Short mmCIF file of C-alpha atoms and ligand atoms in Angstrom, two decimals:
data_model
loop_
_atom_site.label_atom_id
_atom_site.label_comp_id
_atom_site.label_asym_id
_atom_site.label_seq_id
_atom_site.Cartn_x
_atom_site.Cartn_y
_atom_site.Cartn_z
CA UNK Z 9 -14.21 -55.72 35.25
CA UNK Z 10 -12.48 -52.41 35.99
CA UNK Z 11 -13.13 -49.64 33.46
CA UNK Z 12 -10.89 -47.01 35.12
CA UNK Z 13 -8.36 -47.00 32.23
CA UNK Z 14 -11.19 -46.84 29.71
CA UNK Z 15 -12.99 -43.77 31.12
CA UNK Z 16 -10.79 -41.16 29.40
CA UNK Z 17 -11.31 -42.60 25.92
CA UNK Z 18 -14.72 -44.30 26.08
CA UNK Z 19 -16.90 -41.41 24.88
CA UNK Z 20 -14.63 -40.51 21.97
CA UNK Z 21 -14.45 -44.13 20.85
CA UNK Z 22 -18.22 -44.56 20.86
CA UNK Z 23 -19.12 -41.00 19.81
CA UNK Z 24 -20.76 -42.17 16.59
CA UNK Z 25 -22.53 -45.15 18.10
CA UNK Z 26 -26.18 -44.86 19.14
CA UNK Z 27 -27.81 -47.85 17.38
CA UNK Z 28 -29.28 -49.14 20.65
CA UNK Z 29 -30.60 -45.88 22.17
CA UNK Z 30 -34.01 -45.80 20.43
CA UNK Z 31 -34.54 -49.46 21.39
CA UNK Z 32 -34.06 -48.84 25.12
CA UNK Z 33 -36.03 -45.60 24.93
CA UNK Z 34 -39.07 -47.38 23.50
CA UNK Z 35 -38.99 -49.93 26.36
CA UNK Z 36 -38.36 -47.24 28.99
CA UNK Z 37 -41.29 -45.12 27.82
CA UNK Z 38 -43.65 -48.10 28.24
CA UNK Z 39 -42.31 -49.01 31.70
CA UNK Z 40 -43.50 -48.04 35.14
CA UNK Z 41 -40.92 -45.48 36.39
CA UNK Z 42 -38.19 -45.37 37.43
CA UNK Z 43 -35.96 -47.30 35.05
CA UNK Z 44 -32.58 -48.74 36.05
CA UNK Z 45 -29.55 -49.19 33.80
CA UNK Z 46 -26.91 -51.54 35.21
CA UNK Z 47 -23.39 -50.60 34.07
CA UNK Z 48 -24.52 -47.16 32.89
CA UNK Z 49 -20.91 -45.98 32.35
CA UNK Z 50 -20.64 -42.43 31.04
CA UNK Z 51 -24.38 -42.22 30.35
CA UNK Z 52 -24.22 -42.93 26.61
CA UNK Z 53 -27.73 -44.44 26.74
CA UNK Z 54 -29.01 -43.22 30.10
CA UNK Z 55 -28.69 -39.48 29.41
CA UNK Z 56 -30.66 -39.45 26.12
CA UNK Z 57 -33.42 -41.45 27.86
CA UNK Z 58 -33.53 -38.86 30.66
CA UNK Z 59 -33.56 -36.09 28.02
CA UNK Z 60 -36.71 -37.72 26.66
CA UNK Z 61 -38.47 -37.53 30.02
CA UNK Z 62 -37.68 -40.95 31.54
CA UNK Z 63 -36.91 -41.06 35.27
CA UNK Z 64 -33.56 -42.86 35.25
CA UNK Z 65 -31.31 -44.54 37.76
CA UNK Z 66 -27.83 -45.54 36.64
CA UNK Z 67 -25.54 -47.92 38.49
CA UNK Z 68 -21.87 -48.54 37.83
CA UNK Z 69 -18.93 -49.76 39.91
CA UNK Z 70 -16.37 -47.50 38.20
CA UNK Z 71 -16.06 -44.03 39.71
CA UNK Z 72 -14.14 -42.67 36.71
CA UNK Z 73 -16.96 -43.68 34.30
CA UNK Z 74 -19.59 -42.20 36.63
CA UNK Z 75 -17.59 -38.98 36.95
CA UNK Z 76 -17.87 -38.56 33.18
CA UNK Z 77 -21.62 -39.21 33.33
CA UNK Z 78 -21.98 -36.61 36.11
CA UNK Z 79 -19.98 -34.04 34.13
CA UNK Z 80 -22.22 -34.52 31.08
CA UNK Z 81 -25.34 -34.41 33.26
CA UNK Z 82 -24.28 -31.11 34.83
CA UNK Z 83 -24.63 -29.33 31.48
CA UNK Z 84 -28.19 -30.65 30.96
CA UNK Z 85 -31.31 -28.60 31.78
CA UNK Z 86 -32.58 -28.74 35.36
CA UNK Z 87 -35.56 -31.00 34.47
CA UNK Z 88 -33.18 -33.63 33.07
CA UNK Z 89 -30.86 -33.38 36.08
CA UNK Z 90 -33.81 -33.95 38.41
CA UNK Z 91 -34.72 -37.14 36.58
CA UNK Z 92 -31.32 -38.82 37.04
CA UNK Z 93 -29.85 -40.69 40.01
CA UNK Z 94 -26.36 -42.17 39.66
CA UNK Z 95 -24.99 -44.68 42.16
CA UNK Z 96 -21.63 -46.36 42.55
CA UNK Z 97 -22.33 -49.99 43.38
CA UNK Z 98 -21.59 -53.41 41.96
CA UNK Z 99 -24.24 -55.06 39.82
CA UNK Z 100 -23.71 -58.36 41.66
CA UNK Z 101 -24.63 -56.98 45.08
CA UNK Z 102 -26.58 -53.74 44.70
CA UNK Z 103 -29.20 -52.51 47.16
CA UNK Z 104 -31.24 -49.48 46.15
CA UNK Z 105 -34.24 -49.77 48.41
CA UNK Z 106 -36.77 -49.41 45.65
CA UNK Z 107 -38.37 -51.25 42.72
CA UNK Z 108 -38.09 -50.52 39.00
CA UNK Z 109 -40.47 -51.08 36.11
CA UNK Z 110 -37.57 -51.80 33.76
CA UNK Z 111 -34.01 -52.94 34.45
CA UNK Z 112 -31.68 -53.30 31.51
CA UNK Z 113 -28.08 -54.37 30.89
CA UNK Z 114 -27.11 -53.01 27.47
CA UNK Z 115 -23.93 -53.26 25.43
CA UNK Z 116 -23.00 -56.74 26.64
CA UNK Z 117 -22.46 -55.70 30.26
CA UNK Z 118 -23.57 -59.06 31.59
CA UNK Z 119 -20.61 -60.59 29.70
CA UNK Z 120 -18.24 -58.89 32.16
CA UNK Z 121 -19.53 -61.27 34.82
CA UNK Z 122 -17.17 -64.10 34.04
CA UNK Z 123 -18.10 -66.43 36.92
CA UNK Z 124 -21.41 -68.24 37.43
CA UNK Z 125 -21.68 -67.08 41.05
CA UNK Z 126 -21.43 -63.45 39.84
CA UNK Z 127 -24.06 -64.03 37.14
CA UNK Z 128 -26.47 -65.60 39.63
CA UNK Z 129 -25.80 -62.91 42.23
CA UNK Z 130 -26.56 -60.22 39.65
CA UNK Z 131 -29.82 -61.90 38.60
CA UNK Z 132 -30.85 -62.32 42.25
CA UNK Z 133 -30.16 -58.62 42.93
CA UNK Z 134 -32.24 -57.73 39.85
CA UNK Z 135 -35.05 -59.98 41.06
CA UNK Z 136 -35.17 -58.07 44.36
CA UNK Z 137 -35.48 -54.74 42.52
CA UNK Z 138 -37.89 -55.51 39.68
CA UNK Z 139 -41.62 -54.67 39.95
CA UNK Z 140 -43.91 -57.66 39.73
CA UNK Z 141 -44.97 -56.77 36.18
CA UNK Z 142 -41.60 -55.20 35.26
CA UNK Z 143 -39.25 -56.26 32.48
CA UNK Z 144 -35.58 -57.20 32.39
CA UNK Z 145 -33.57 -56.73 29.17
CA UNK Z 146 -30.15 -58.35 28.81
CA UNK Z 147 -27.97 -57.92 25.73
CA UNK Z 148 -25.15 -60.40 25.08
CA UNK Z 149 -23.78 -61.69 21.79
CA UNK Z 150 -23.30 -65.04 20.21
CA UNK Z 151 -19.70 -66.13 19.93
CA UNK Z 152 -18.58 -66.42 16.32
CA UNK Z 153 -17.55 -70.08 16.15
CA UNK Z 154 -15.45 -69.66 12.99
CA UNK Z 155 -13.33 -66.95 14.63
CA UNK Z 156 -13.12 -69.09 17.73
CA UNK Z 157 -11.74 -72.08 15.78
CA UNK Z 158 -9.25 -69.90 13.85
CA UNK Z 159 -8.00 -68.31 17.02
CA UNK Z 160 -7.38 -71.77 18.50
CA UNK Z 161 -5.29 -72.73 15.46
CA UNK Z 162 -3.01 -69.68 15.77
CA UNK Z 163 -0.04 -70.13 18.11
CA UNK Z 164 -0.40 -66.61 19.56
CA UNK Z 165 -3.16 -64.03 19.47
CA UNK Z 166 -2.87 -61.99 16.26
CA UNK Z 167 -2.80 -58.19 16.53
CA UNK Z 168 -5.32 -56.78 14.04
CA UNK Z 169 -6.88 -53.45 13.08
CA UNK Z 170 -10.47 -53.42 14.29
CA UNK Z 171 -12.78 -52.80 11.31
CA UNK Z 172 -14.46 -49.45 11.96
CA UNK Z 173 -12.47 -49.14 15.18
CA UNK Z 174 -10.51 -45.97 14.36
CA UNK Z 175 -11.99 -42.68 15.56
CA UNK Z 176 -11.25 -39.03 16.28
CA UNK Z 177 -10.53 -38.10 19.89
CA UNK Z 178 -12.09 -35.12 21.71
CA UNK Z 179 -9.42 -32.83 20.20
CA UNK Z 180 -10.11 -34.09 16.68
CA UNK Z 181 -6.91 -36.16 16.47
CA UNK Z 182 -6.94 -39.52 14.70
CA UNK Z 183 -6.78 -42.58 16.95
CA UNK Z 184 -5.93 -45.99 15.47
CA UNK Z 185 -7.16 -49.05 17.29
CA UNK Z 186 -5.51 -52.46 17.08
CA UNK Z 187 -6.42 -55.39 19.28
CA UNK Z 188 -5.37 -58.92 20.07
CA UNK Z 189 -8.03 -61.40 21.15
CA UNK Z 190 -7.55 -64.70 22.88
CA UNK Z 191 -10.48 -67.07 23.08
CA UNK Z 192 -10.44 -69.55 25.94
CA UNK Z 193 -13.09 -72.19 25.20
CA UNK Z 194 -12.51 -73.92 28.51
CA UNK Z 195 -13.40 -70.77 30.46
CA UNK Z 196 -15.82 -69.60 27.72
CA UNK Z 197 -14.01 -66.29 27.91
CA UNK Z 198 -12.62 -63.82 25.42
CA UNK Z 199 -9.58 -61.88 26.63
CA UNK Z 200 -8.90 -58.80 24.56
CA UNK Z 201 -6.01 -56.36 24.63
CA UNK Z 202 -6.67 -53.03 22.90
CA UNK Z 203 -3.88 -50.73 21.78
CA UNK Z 204 -4.83 -47.12 20.96
CA UNK Z 205 -2.38 -44.87 19.12
CA UNK Z 206 -3.05 -41.15 18.66
CA UNK Z 207 -1.46 -39.95 15.44
CA UNK Z 208 -0.12 -36.42 14.87
CA UNK Z 209 -0.31 -34.41 11.61
CA UNK Z 210 3.16 -35.57 10.58
CA UNK Z 211 2.34 -39.22 11.22
CA UNK Z 212 4.10 -39.27 14.57
CA UNK Z 213 2.60 -41.22 17.48
CA UNK Z 214 1.54 -38.67 20.09
CA UNK Z 215 0.06 -41.00 22.66
CA UNK Z 216 -0.37 -44.70 23.34
CA UNK Z 217 -3.05 -46.25 25.52
CA UNK Z 218 -3.76 -49.78 26.51
CA UNK Z 219 -6.99 -51.37 27.76
CA UNK Z 220 -7.66 -54.95 28.77
CA UNK Z 221 -11.16 -56.46 28.49
CA UNK Z 222 -12.51 -59.83 29.47
CA UNK Z 223 -15.88 -61.15 28.39
CA UNK Z 224 -17.65 -64.39 29.14
CA UNK Z 225 -19.64 -65.60 26.17
CA UNK Z 226 -23.05 -67.24 26.58
CA UNK Z 227 -25.01 -69.65 24.50
CA UNK Z 228 -28.73 -69.11 23.98
CA UNK Z 229 -30.04 -71.91 26.15
CA UNK Z 230 -27.43 -71.27 28.83
CA UNK Z 231 -28.93 -67.79 29.25
CA UNK Z 232 -32.44 -69.25 29.33
CA UNK Z 233 -31.40 -71.68 32.08
CA UNK Z 234 -29.60 -69.00 34.10
CA UNK Z 235 -32.64 -66.76 33.92
CA UNK Z 236 -35.04 -69.57 34.71
CA UNK Z 237 -32.95 -70.73 37.65
CA UNK Z 238 -33.05 -67.18 39.01
CA UNK Z 239 -36.81 -66.88 38.80
CA UNK Z 240 -37.34 -65.26 35.39
CA UNK Z 241 -39.36 -66.29 32.39
CA UNK Z 242 -37.95 -65.39 28.99
CA UNK Z 243 -40.72 -63.82 26.95
CA UNK Z 244 -38.77 -62.94 23.83
CA UNK Z 245 -35.35 -63.30 22.31
CA UNK Z 246 -34.49 -60.60 19.78
CA UNK Z 247 -31.59 -60.65 17.32
CA UNK Z 248 -30.97 -56.87 17.25
CA UNK Z 249 -32.13 -53.41 18.24
CA UNK Z 250 -34.51 -53.05 15.33
CA UNK Z 251 -36.77 -55.93 16.29
CA UNK Z 252 -34.81 -58.48 14.24
CA UNK Z 253 -35.75 -62.07 14.89
CA UNK Z 254 -32.96 -64.10 16.48
CA UNK Z 255 -31.77 -66.51 13.81
CA UNK Z 256 -28.51 -68.05 15.03
CA UNK Z 257 -24.80 -67.52 15.02
CA UNK Z 258 -22.78 -64.38 15.39
CA UNK Z 259 -25.64 -62.06 16.33
CA UNK Z 260 -26.73 -59.86 19.16
CA UNK Z 261 -29.03 -61.60 21.60
CA UNK Z 262 -31.47 -59.48 23.60
CA UNK Z 263 -33.40 -61.43 26.20
CA UNK Z 264 -36.68 -59.93 27.37
CA UNK Z 265 -37.64 -61.50 30.69
CA UNK Z 266 -40.10 -61.03 33.52
CA UNK Z 267 -40.49 -62.44 37.01
CA UNK Z 268 -42.08 -65.82 37.52
CA UNK Z 269 -44.05 -66.66 40.64
CA UNK Z 270 -41.78 -68.56 43.04
CA UNK Z 271 -43.87 -71.77 42.89
CA UNK Z 272 -43.19 -72.18 39.15
CA UNK Z 273 -39.38 -71.81 39.31
CA UNK Z 274 -38.62 -75.46 38.72
CA UNK Z 275 -40.72 -75.65 35.57
CA UNK Z 276 -38.55 -74.98 32.53
CA UNK Z 277 -41.23 -75.76 29.94
CA UNK Z 278 -42.17 -72.86 27.65
CA UNK Z 279 -39.13 -70.90 28.86
CA UNK Z 280 -38.90 -69.12 25.58
CA UNK Z 281 -40.98 -68.91 22.46
CA UNK Z 282 -38.73 -68.43 19.49
C1 SAM Q 5 -19.28 -51.46 27.87
S1 SAM Q 5 -19.45 -50.30 29.18
C2 SAM Q 5 -21.07 -49.75 28.81
C3 SAM Q 5 -21.46 -48.44 29.39
C4 SAM Q 5 -22.84 -47.94 28.95
N1 SAM Q 5 -23.90 -48.81 29.39
C5 SAM Q 5 -22.91 -47.84 27.43
O1 SAM Q 5 -23.68 -48.60 26.82
O2 SAM Q 5 -22.18 -47.02 26.87
C6 SAM Q 5 -19.67 -51.39 30.57
C7 SAM Q 5 -19.90 -50.69 31.89
O3 SAM Q 5 -20.21 -51.68 32.87
C8 SAM Q 5 -19.55 -51.35 34.08
N2 SAM Q 5 -19.38 -52.56 34.88
C9 SAM Q 5 -18.60 -53.65 34.59
N3 SAM Q 5 -18.70 -54.56 35.58
C10 SAM Q 5 -19.55 -54.03 36.51
C11 SAM Q 5 -20.06 -54.48 37.76
N4 SAM Q 5 -19.70 -55.67 38.27
N5 SAM Q 5 -20.91 -53.70 38.45
C12 SAM Q 5 -21.29 -52.48 37.95
N6 SAM Q 5 -20.83 -51.99 36.76
C13 SAM Q 5 -19.97 -52.76 36.06
C14 SAM Q 5 -18.24 -50.71 33.64
O4 SAM Q 5 -17.66 -49.92 34.67
C15 SAM Q 5 -18.67 -49.92 32.41
O5 SAM Q 5 -19.02 -48.61 32.74
#
């Protein structure tokens, strides 16, 4: 998934969003350093963790997103800058020549890997880079089956205002966000088109932007099997960033996994305790 078109607007759109930062910080502070974020983007999570003293590596395949992260990092104190390493690589094939005590994929990054070979390649790359007693955190979300069924009944994707989606851009101008989503149950993919309109004081449209996103949705046990097949054991499944128990449909899913010894890979018993 190419985020080049998104880089200019990403930080303004998510300026008010930090629900997940304390969650990753608490895991990072317990982990053996360094910590690796896959798909670190503009550093929304990575930079606050480094500010709090965590030695951070961030990996992303989009140079425009990383450029933003580097610009924000350059205005941080020297101690923070020394703690951060940013690399432009793909999460399905990365090689960093070192091991990490914690590797995490926040904000549904794993869902950008729409093909099974990409998902397995990513998990194998993670396996090569995780310390023996390290932890892997993967956040994806449950597909909302009601929305899925409704979208299948509509002839065309409906353009709708995203609840809570409007925001102010970096110059304080109002941006309205509408999107059209198409669910493809055969591919298990959501294709979303986002239309951003920047509105002037007289109501005129000053700027229009367009971003296309594709996300593969995962079911709970599908994730458990993928992880197990790649040599991980799922220790916990959380339903949110505040320690919520996973209870079913339409929720965040955060898988907490660790490496399994190679000889036990084929055993899928006790893959997850719910
Ligand atoms: C939703 S953004 C999240 C950025 C950041 N982690 C955050 O929470 O704000 C997803 C990021 O994943 C990156 N990404 C998508 N596919 C990738 C891949 N195959 N390899 C590396 N990065 C990827 C994108 O470039 C983008 O920066």
